Amino acid sequence: MFPFDKNAYLERFSKIRKQTINICKPLAVEDFVAQPIVDVSPPKWHMGHTTWFFEALVLENYLQDYKDFDHRYGFLFNSYYNTVGDRVQRPDRGHMTRPTVEEIIHYREYVDEKMIHFIKSESEKIDEHLSYILELGLQHEQQHQELLVTDLKYILGMNPIFPVYKDYIEEVPDSKDTEVKFINVEEGIYEIGYQGNNFCFDNELSRHKVYLNPFRFMERLVNNGEYLEFIEDGGYSRFNFWLSEGWDWVKKQDIHAPMYWHKIDHKWYHYTLSGLEEIKPDDPVTHISYFEADAFASWKGKRLLTEAEWEVVCQINEPLPNKDSNFVEKENFRPLPCKNGKMQLLGDLWEWTGSAYLPYPNFQKSDGAIGEYNGKFMVNQMVLRGGSCATPKEHIRNSYRNFFHPNLRWQFTGIRLAESL
Amino acid sequence: MFPFDKNAYLERFSKIRKQTINICKPLAVEDFVAQPIVDVSPPKWHMGHTTWFFEALVLENYLQDYKDFDHRYGFLFNSYYNTVGDRVQRPDRGHMTRPTVEEIIHYREYVDEKMIHFIKSESEKIDEHLSYILELGLQHEQQHQELLVTDLKYILGMNPIFPVYKDYIEEVPDSKDTEVKFINVEEGIYEIGYQGNNFCFDNELSRHKVYLNPFRFMERLVNNGEYLEFIEDGGYSRFNFWLSEGWDWVKKQDIHAPMYWHKIDHKWYHYTLSGLEEIKPDDPVTHISYFEADAFASWKGKRLLTEAEWEVVCQINEPLPNKDSNFVEKENFRPLPCKNGKMQLLGDLWEWTGSAYLPYPNFQKSDGAIGEYNGKFMVNQMVLRGGSCATPKEHIRNSYRNFFHPNLRWQFTGIRLAESL
Amino acid sequence: MFPFDKNAYLERFSKIRKQTINICKPLAVEDFVAQPIVDVSPPKWHMGHTTWFFEALVLENYLQDYKDFDHRYGFLFNSYYNTVGDRVQRPDRGHMTRPTVEEIIHYREYVDEKMIHFIKSESEKIDEHLSYILELGLQHEQQHQELLVTDLKYILGMNPIFPVYKDYIEEVPDSKDTEVKFINVEEGIYEIGYQGNNFCFDNELSRHKVYLNPFRFMERLVNNGEYLEFIEDGGYSRFNFWLSEGWDWVKKQDIHAPMYWHKIDHKWYHYTLSGLEEIKPDDPVTHISYFEADAFASWKGKRLLTEAEWEVVCQINEPLPNKDSNFVEKENFRPLPCKNGKMQLLGDLWEWTGSAYLPYPNFQKSDGAIGEYNGKFMVNQMVLRGGSCATPKEHIRNSYRNFFHPNLRWQFTGIRLAESL
Amino acid sequence: MFPFDKNAYLERFSKIRKQTINICKPLAVEDFVAQPIVDVSPPKWHMGHTTWFFEALVLENYLQDYKDFDHRYGFLFNSYYNTVGDRVQRPDRGHMTRPTVEEIIHYREYVDEKMIHFIKSESEKIDEHLSYILELGLQHEQQHQELLVTDLKYILGMNPIFPVYKDYIEEVPDSKDTEVKFINVEEGIYEIGYQGNNFCFDNELSRHKVYLNPFRFMERLVNNGEYLEFIEDGGYSRFNFWLSEGWDWVKKQDIHAPMYWHKIDHKWYHYTLSGLEEIKPDDPVTHISYFEADAFASWKGKRLLTEAEWEVVCQINEPLPNKDSNFVEKENFRPLPCKNGKMQLLGDLWEWTGSAYLPYPNFQKSDGAIGEYNGKFMVNQMVLRGGSCATPKEHIRNSYRNFFHPNLRWQFTGIRLAESL
C-alpha cells in the first residue's frame, strides 16, 4: 500500500466502485428500499454508505475546499462510527425513502469524480496513514458488495412471489465427489495471522504461534443430503444435540430447516437467486446458523474446526484462491457441489468455526474512526473463514476473519466437520 | 343504493379510482414502499388493497369466468379479513418490494376494466346485497385515500430531509376569528345515528334516542397558540392533567409536543406536506393523541364533547359540508385557521370525542367478510367525528363514526372543548 | 359522614382493620411475598399499603407530633399516588422481602393505635374534608380486602401443588333454577348515579338522566354448563365471535378456557380456594375476561348490558344487598348456583358491562392525592357492576362502578346476557 | 472417587448438606421466596433443588423401594435438565410460595436420611459411574452454596431498607500492598486442564498443550481506588473504551458504576452483606460485568488474561488454596485488600478472563442428564477463574472453569490486568 501507486489505485477504484452498481442492475427501484430484518440493509443504503465512507474519511479531511454533496447525508449514511457523529438508527434505514436511488447515484458520481480528482492532483498528500484509509475504502466497499448480495437475497427471498434475480443454467459436472474423507493434521507449533506486505485488517494481527493438538478434518463441505438425514432423524426436535441457547432459539423462532427452505407437498425446496428450486442433495448446505452447524456436528459425533486449525489447514492445502474457486465473480450466487477432491476452503461458503471472535496476542486497535472497524465487536460472535460465492475473490485471504452472532444465517454459511485425535 | 343506478355508479367508480392515482402522483417510486410504523401502510399496498377489495368481493364471486390477475395477490393485499383467508402479516407490508408500483398499476387497470365490463354487461346480477358491496368498495377506497395522505405524510415527515409533497401558498385571510366563544345546548331527548336512504356504515345504526344533559361547546377548534400555552405551562411534565396511561405514554415515548413538531434554535416548527414551517398560532393544533386532547382539556378545566353531543351540535349547526369546508379536494392538506364564525365541525380536523367506540342499540354486524368491517374494533378505541382536510368531502356525514386508539396521532386530529352546565 | 360520628367510626375502623388480618390467617408466611403477575400484589404489600394510606393522608397531616413508624415505608407502600411522592415500581413489589410480615403487623398496630388516639382525642380537627378521607380510608381498605382474596387465589392457584385456603362443604340446594328467562325493560328516561347522603366515590357522580331504548336481560348469570357448550362449539377457535383485540389475545396467550380451568383426562377441573374441583354445570362461570364475555354473548346472538341498563335493572329488582347475597362475609369464596328466581345482581360475580369506564356528566375530580383515585383510569377499561363473593357486603351500592382492562380475569367476573328490543 | 470410600463420603455429605442450612440461618422466611431477576433463584429453591438432585439422580434410580417425598417436587425443583423432564419455568421460581421453607427442610431431612441409609446399607451398588454422581451431588451443592450467597446478597441488596446479613468487624491490616507490579511470563508450550485422580468437571478435560506468547500480569486485583479513577475520567460516558455490545448495555441499562454502588451526597457507598458502607479505595473492585472489566482494561491500555495464561500463572504462583485464602469459610463475604504480595489468584474474586467458554480438545460430554451440566452452555459466555469469597474452599482448583454472560455482575467478579510483550 505504501508507497502509494496512483495508477494502480485509480484502476481498482473505478473497477470496484462500478461493481457495486453492477450488482444492483437486476433490481427494481422498490427493491432498493426495504429492510425486512435489522441485519439486512436496503441496497440504496449500501450504495450511499460506501460513498459516504470516502467522503467522510478522505474528501472532508484531505481535499482542498471540498463541498459536501449534501450535508444531511452524513446523518443518513453513517453506519456505526460514534467517532464520526450521530446517525439514523439502524432499524430505521428501511424507512428512509429519500434520497432516491437516482439521487444516490448522483452522489456516487459526485464523490467518485472528486476522489479521482484528488488522487490525480493531490496525491502528494497521501502518506502511509491515508494510503491505508484509501485501501480500506476499497476493502470496505467489497465487504458491502457481499452484503448487497446477501441482503438482496433476503429481500427477494422473503417475498411470497420469489422473484428471480438472475437465471442460472447448471453445468452438468463431469465428475462428482460426495464421498466423505477425513485428513489428519499432526500436532505441533504452527503460526497464524497475516504475514506479508499487502492490506490486512487489524484483527488478523499479530502473526503468532499456536499449538495444535492432533486432529482431522472433512475434505469437503457438508451437503444437503447429509443435512436432510439430520432433519429426518429429528435433528430439530432432539434437545441433546443443541447448545442451550440454540435450543431456545429453535423453540422460540420455530425453526425446522435452514433459512430459505420450504416444504411443499412433502418435498423440500429452497429459494435461490434464480427462484424457488428443489433441493439438490450434492449441493453444500447453506444458510445455517452456528447453532445448527454445532448441532449437526454434535449429531454426527464430530465438531467444527477451530479458526487456528482452519487457517493451518488452508495454509497447507489451498493457500490462495485458484481459477475454479467459486467467488462472486463467477456469478453463481450459490455454493457448488464438490468436484474431484477440491476442498472448497476458499469460496463457496463461509465456514463456521468453533472459535469465538477475540483479539490475537498484541492486537492493536487503530486510532479514531478506523479503530471502530473490528475490535469493538469482539464478544458474543463466532469466527467464519474462507469467503463465499458472494465474496469478491480479491477480498479474501487465508488469514481473513469474518464474524457473526451464532443465530444469524442470512449469509452464505456452511459446515465442515472435524475431530480431535 | 338500490335499485342500482348503473351510469351513476360507473361515473363515480372512475372518478374515485382515478383519485387514488392522483394522490400518489407527487411521490417517488421509493416512497411507495416504506412502512415506518405499523399503523402506516406503504402507498403501493393501499393501491393494491383497494383493488383487491373489488376483485375478492365482487369479481371472484360474480363475474363469469373471471381469471385472477395474479393468484398470489390475495395473500399480499388482504388487510384483516379472516373470512377471506391468510395474508401477509401487517408489520411485513413494508418488506414486500414486489409487485412493483408499475405492476400494481397494471393490476388496477385490469380490475377496473373487468369491473366496468361487469357493471355494463352483467348488471342484472346486482341485487341489494351486491349493490351494497359495490358502494362499500367506493367508500372503502375513499377511506384509504385519507390514509394515503396521512401515511405518505408520515413517510416523508419522518425523513430528516423533509421532502415537499406539494407547495402551498397561503391565502391572506380577510378576517380572523380567534376569540373563544362557547355555545349552550339545552338538555333533553335527541336522536343520533344515520337517517336516510343513502349509504352508511353498520356502526351508524340504529338511529336512536339519547338524553343529553345541558352543556356548552367551543365554537371553533383549539389552535396552536392555545396549545403552546399548555406546553409552556409545563403541560407535558405535570402528571395531574393526564390519564394514567397517557402519563405512561408521555414518559415512555418521551413526548414533548404534537407529532411533527421540532424545536430548532428555541423556535417551534412543524412538518407539513409543503415542508418544514414555523408554527402559526392561529392554525388549529393537529396530530395530537386522545391523551393529549384530554390532558389539554383537563388543564383548561374543561372536557371533550361526547359523540352524541357532537352529533347533536352538528345536526343543529352544520348538518352538511358546505363550499368552504376544508376537505381533501381543496388540496390544502392542512387545517385552516377559523374564519368569521365558521365552526369547523365538518372538515379541517377529526375531533377527538370523550366517547369510547361501542355499538349503538340494535347494532347488527353484517354477515361474512363485510361483518369484519367495523364491529370487531369496538374496544379500546375512542370516537372521532367530522372528517379532516384529508377526507373526501363526499365521504363524510354528521353521523359518521371514526375511531382510533388513544395514543395514535398520525391522523389529522384536533380538539374542541366543552363543559357540563 | 359529616358531622363525624366518633364512636361509630371507631367501631367500624376496628372491625374493618381486623378483617384484613382475618383474611390472611390461613396463609403461610411465604404466601405473603409473591407477585406472580403485575396485577397481583403480595398480601404483605396490601397489609402495608392500606396502613400507609392512614399514615400518609391522616396522621402525617393531622396528628400533632406524629412520628413515622419508619420513614422508608412511604417509598415501599405508596401504590400510584404521584402527588405523595416516589415509590417502589409496581412490578418490584414481589421482590421486597423486607419488611417482614411480622414487622408489617407491628406497623399496622402502631398506626391503629395512633389513629384511635387521634380520633378519640383530636376529633375536633375533623372537618368535612378529613371526615371524607377517614371514610375513604375504610372504603379503600375494603377494596384491598377484595384484592387480597383474588390475589391470594392467584398466588395459590398458579402453584402446581394447588394448596387449599379454606375447606368448603357444599350445601345441597333445596331447589335449583337453571332455566333461562329474559325480563323486559321499557324505554324511557331513567336516572343513574349515586343518590343519598352516605359515602360514594367521585366516579358515581353526578346523578343524571339517561335515555334507555327498550331491552331485555337474562334473569340469572350464565353458568358453566352454558359456557362449556360455547367451548365445545369451538368458541375459542372461531374468530368471528371475537373482537379483533380479543382474538389476538386468545392466539397470543393460547387461551382455551376460563382462568383456573384445567383439562385432566378429558374432564374439566378448576382451582377454587378449596383446591382443585370438577366443574359443576350449574355454578356461574367466572374468571373470564371481557373479551370472553363479549365473545360468548356474540355466540349466543346477544350482548351484555350497558352500565346504565344494569343500574336501572338493579334499582328496580335488587336495590340493596339482602341476607342471602353471596358476599365475602359468607366465606364461600365462590359464586353459587342460582336459586329460586334470585337474580344475583348484587354479590356472586362482578358483571362485565358493555360500557367503557368514562366520566359522568359534571364529574369532578377531587383535589390532591384523592383526585388520583378514579379519574385518571378513565380510558381503555370496561365497567363491571354488582360486587362479588370476594366483596365486603357493606362496600357495595347499585351505583358502584368497578373497572378493569378487557383482558383481565383474575377477579371474580361473570356474564349476564341482554338484547335490544 | 473410585473405589468409593463410604465413611469419607458420609462425613463430607453431612458437612456439606449442613452448610447449606447454615448459610440460610440469618434469613427471614420472606427472604427465601423472592426472585428479583431471572438469574437469582429464591433461597428455598436452592434448598429444594440441591436435594432433588440426590433424589432424582441417586435415590430414584438406585435405592430399593424408594418412595418419593412428594412426586410434584420433581416438577418444582428441576433446574434445566431436559433429560429428567418438565419443570417450572425459570422466571416462575419466585412465584412458588409452596412448598414452604419448613416443608423443604423436611424434604431435605427425608432425602438425607435415605441417602445415608443407602450409602450405609447398599454401598455395594456403587460402581464408578454412581460414585461420580455421588461426588457430583456434593460439588453441585457447593456450587449452589455460592449462588445462595450471591443471590441472597441481591435479594437483600436491592431492598431500599438494606438489611444486614451478618455484621463485619474489619481487621486493621498490619501492612498494605497497593503498589502496581507486573510479572513477566515467558513464551513457550505449557499444559492446562485438570491433572490428577480427584473429581473434576468434564469441561476441565482433556489436559492439553497450549502455546503462550510472552506476556505479563498484574500481581494483585484492581482496587476501588483505581476503578474510581476510571469513573471520574468519564469511563462510563466514553464509547471508545467499550465493546459495542457493552456500550449498548451501558446506555440501555443506564449504568454508571459497579452493581450495589450508590452515590449519596457526592460520596460513593456500596451495599455489602453487612449493610451499606462507604467505598474503601484499597478493597478490590467487585460486581462488575465483563463489559466493565474489558472497558477498564482498555482505558488502562491493557487487557485481561486469557484463561490459559491465568491457569499457567496460577500453576506457577498459587497452585493450591492456602490458609489465608479468602473463601466462604472465612465468612468475610467480601474481597479483602491485598496484603504483602499475596496474589489473590484463588479466592477473593472470580477474575474475568478474555476467553470465551468453549470446549477443550477432546472434550467429551457425559451421557444422559449429567451431560447437560456444562457442554450445552459453551456459547456467548466468558470464562472466570479462581473462585471468590463466596466459594467453598474445597470446591476450587486452578483448572476450574466458571462462566457467565458478559453482562452479568451479581457474582463476586473482579479484574486483573495483563499485556502482551
Short mmCIF file of N, CA, C and O in Angstrom, two decimals, chain D residues 222-255:
data_model
loop_
_atom_site.label_atom_id
_atom_site.label_comp_id
_atom_site.label_asym_id
_atom_site.label_seq_id
_atom_site.Cartn_x
_atom_site.Cartn_y
_atom_site.Cartn_z
N VAL D 222 -7.34 -5.40 40.68
CA VAL D 222 -7.62 -3.96 40.57
C VAL D 222 -8.51 -3.55 41.74
O VAL D 222 -9.43 -4.27 42.11
N ASN D 223 -8.22 -2.39 42.33
CA ASN D 223 -8.99 -1.99 43.50
C ASN D 223 -9.94 -0.82 43.22
O ASN D 223 -9.93 -0.22 42.14
N ASN D 224 -10.77 -0.53 44.21
CA ASN D 224 -11.80 0.52 44.07
C ASN D 224 -11.21 1.88 43.72
O ASN D 224 -11.79 2.65 42.96
N GLY D 225 -10.05 2.17 44.32
CA GLY D 225 -9.41 3.45 44.05
C GLY D 225 -9.09 3.61 42.57
O GLY D 225 -9.38 4.64 41.96
N GLU D 226 -8.52 2.55 42.01
CA GLU D 226 -8.21 2.59 40.57
C GLU D 226 -9.48 2.67 39.73
O GLU D 226 -9.54 3.37 38.72
N TYR D 227 -10.50 1.96 40.17
CA TYR D 227 -11.74 1.95 39.40
C TYR D 227 -12.43 3.31 39.47
O TYR D 227 -13.03 3.78 38.49
N LEU D 228 -12.33 3.96 40.62
CA LEU D 228 -12.90 5.31 40.76
C LEU D 228 -12.26 6.29 39.80
O LEU D 228 -12.92 7.19 39.28
N GLU D 229 -10.95 6.13 39.59
CA GLU D 229 -10.29 6.98 38.60
C GLU D 229 -10.91 6.81 37.22
O GLU D 229 -11.08 7.77 36.47
N PHE D 230 -11.21 5.57 36.89
CA PHE D 230 -11.87 5.28 35.61
C PHE D 230 -13.22 5.99 35.53
O PHE D 230 -13.55 6.66 34.54
N ILE D 231 -13.99 5.88 36.60
CA ILE D 231 -15.31 6.54 36.63
C ILE D 231 -15.13 8.05 36.49
O ILE D 231 -15.82 8.70 35.69
N GLU D 232 -14.19 8.60 37.27
CA GLU D 232 -14.03 10.05 37.27
C GLU D 232 -13.42 10.57 35.97
O GLU D 232 -13.59 11.74 35.62
N ASP D 233 -12.77 9.68 35.25
CA ASP D 233 -12.24 10.08 33.94
C ASP D 233 -13.30 9.91 32.84
O ASP D 233 -12.99 9.95 31.65
N GLY D 234 -14.54 9.72 33.27
CA GLY D 234 -15.63 9.60 32.27
C GLY D 234 -15.72 8.22 31.66
O GLY D 234 -16.25 8.04 30.55
N GLY D 235 -15.24 7.23 32.37
CA GLY D 235 -15.20 5.87 31.83
C GLY D 235 -16.54 5.40 31.28
O GLY D 235 -16.60 4.75 30.24
N TYR D 236 -17.62 5.72 31.97
CA TYR D 236 -18.93 5.24 31.55
C TYR D 236 -19.58 6.11 30.47
O TYR D 236 -20.70 5.83 30.05
N SER D 237 -18.91 7.17 30.07
CA SER D 237 -19.53 8.00 29.03
C SER D 237 -18.63 8.17 27.80
O SER D 237 -18.93 8.99 26.95
N ARG D 238 -17.57 7.38 27.72
CA ARG D 238 -16.70 7.47 26.54
C ARG D 238 -16.73 6.15 25.78
O ARG D 238 -16.11 5.17 26.19
N PHE D 239 -17.44 6.14 24.67
CA PHE D 239 -17.73 4.90 23.94
C PHE D 239 -16.48 4.16 23.50
O PHE D 239 -16.47 2.95 23.35
N ASN D 240 -15.38 4.90 23.28
CA ASN D 240 -14.23 4.24 22.64
C ASN D 240 -13.54 3.20 23.53
O ASN D 240 -12.78 2.39 23.03
N PHE D 241 -13.84 3.18 24.82
CA PHE D 241 -13.26 2.12 25.66
C PHE D 241 -14.08 0.84 25.62
O PHE D 241 -13.64 -0.21 26.11
N TRP D 242 -15.26 0.91 25.06
CA TRP D 242 -16.23 -0.18 25.24
C TRP D 242 -16.40 -1.04 24.01
O TRP D 242 -16.37 -0.56 22.89
N LEU D 243 -16.64 -2.32 24.26
CA LEU D 243 -17.16 -3.18 23.21
C LEU D 243 -18.51 -2.62 22.77
O LEU D 243 -19.23 -2.02 23.57
N SER D 244 -18.87 -2.85 21.53
CA SER D 244 -20.11 -2.30 21.01
C SER D 244 -21.32 -2.77 21.83
O SER D 244 -22.17 -1.98 22.21
N GLU D 245 -21.37 -4.06 22.14
CA GLU D 245 -22.49 -4.56 22.95
C GLU D 245 -22.42 -4.05 24.39
O GLU D 245 -23.44 -3.90 25.05
N GLY D 246 -21.23 -3.81 24.86
CA GLY D 246 -21.05 -3.23 26.18
C GLY D 246 -21.59 -1.81 26.23
O GLY D 246 -22.26 -1.41 27.19
N TRP D 247 -21.30 -1.06 25.20
CA TRP D 247 -21.77 0.32 25.13
C TRP D 247 -23.30 0.38 25.07
O TRP D 247 -23.94 1.20 25.74
N ASP D 248 -23.90 -0.51 24.28
CA ASP D 248 -25.37 -0.60 24.23
C ASP D 248 -25.93 -0.91 25.62
O ASP D 248 -26.94 -0.35 26.03
N TRP D 249 -25.25 -1.81 26.32
CA TRP D 249 -25.69 -2.21 27.66
C TRP D 249 -25.62 -1.02 28.62
O TRP D 249 -26.57 -0.75 29.38
N VAL D 250 -24.52 -0.28 28.57
CA VAL D 250 -24.35 0.89 29.44
C VAL D 250 -25.47 1.91 29.19
O VAL D 250 -26.07 2.44 30.12
N LYS D 251 -25.76 2.16 27.91
CA LYS D 251 -26.78 3.15 27.56
C LYS D 251 -28.17 2.67 27.96
O LYS D 251 -28.97 3.39 28.54
N LYS D 252 -28.47 1.44 27.59
CA LYS D 252 -29.82 0.92 27.78
C LYS D 252 -30.15 0.70 29.25
O LYS D 252 -31.26 0.95 29.69
N GLN D 253 -29.17 0.23 30.00
CA GLN D 253 -29.40 -0.06 31.42
C GLN D 253 -29.03 1.14 32.29
O GLN D 253 -29.14 1.06 33.51
N ASP D 254 -28.53 2.19 31.67
CA ASP D 254 -28.17 3.40 32.41
C ASP D 254 -27.18 3.10 33.54
O ASP D 254 -27.42 3.40 34.71
N ILE D 255 -26.08 2.49 33.16
CA ILE D 255 -25.06 2.03 34.12
C ILE D 255 -24.03 3.14 34.35
O ILE D 255 -23.54 3.74 33.39
#
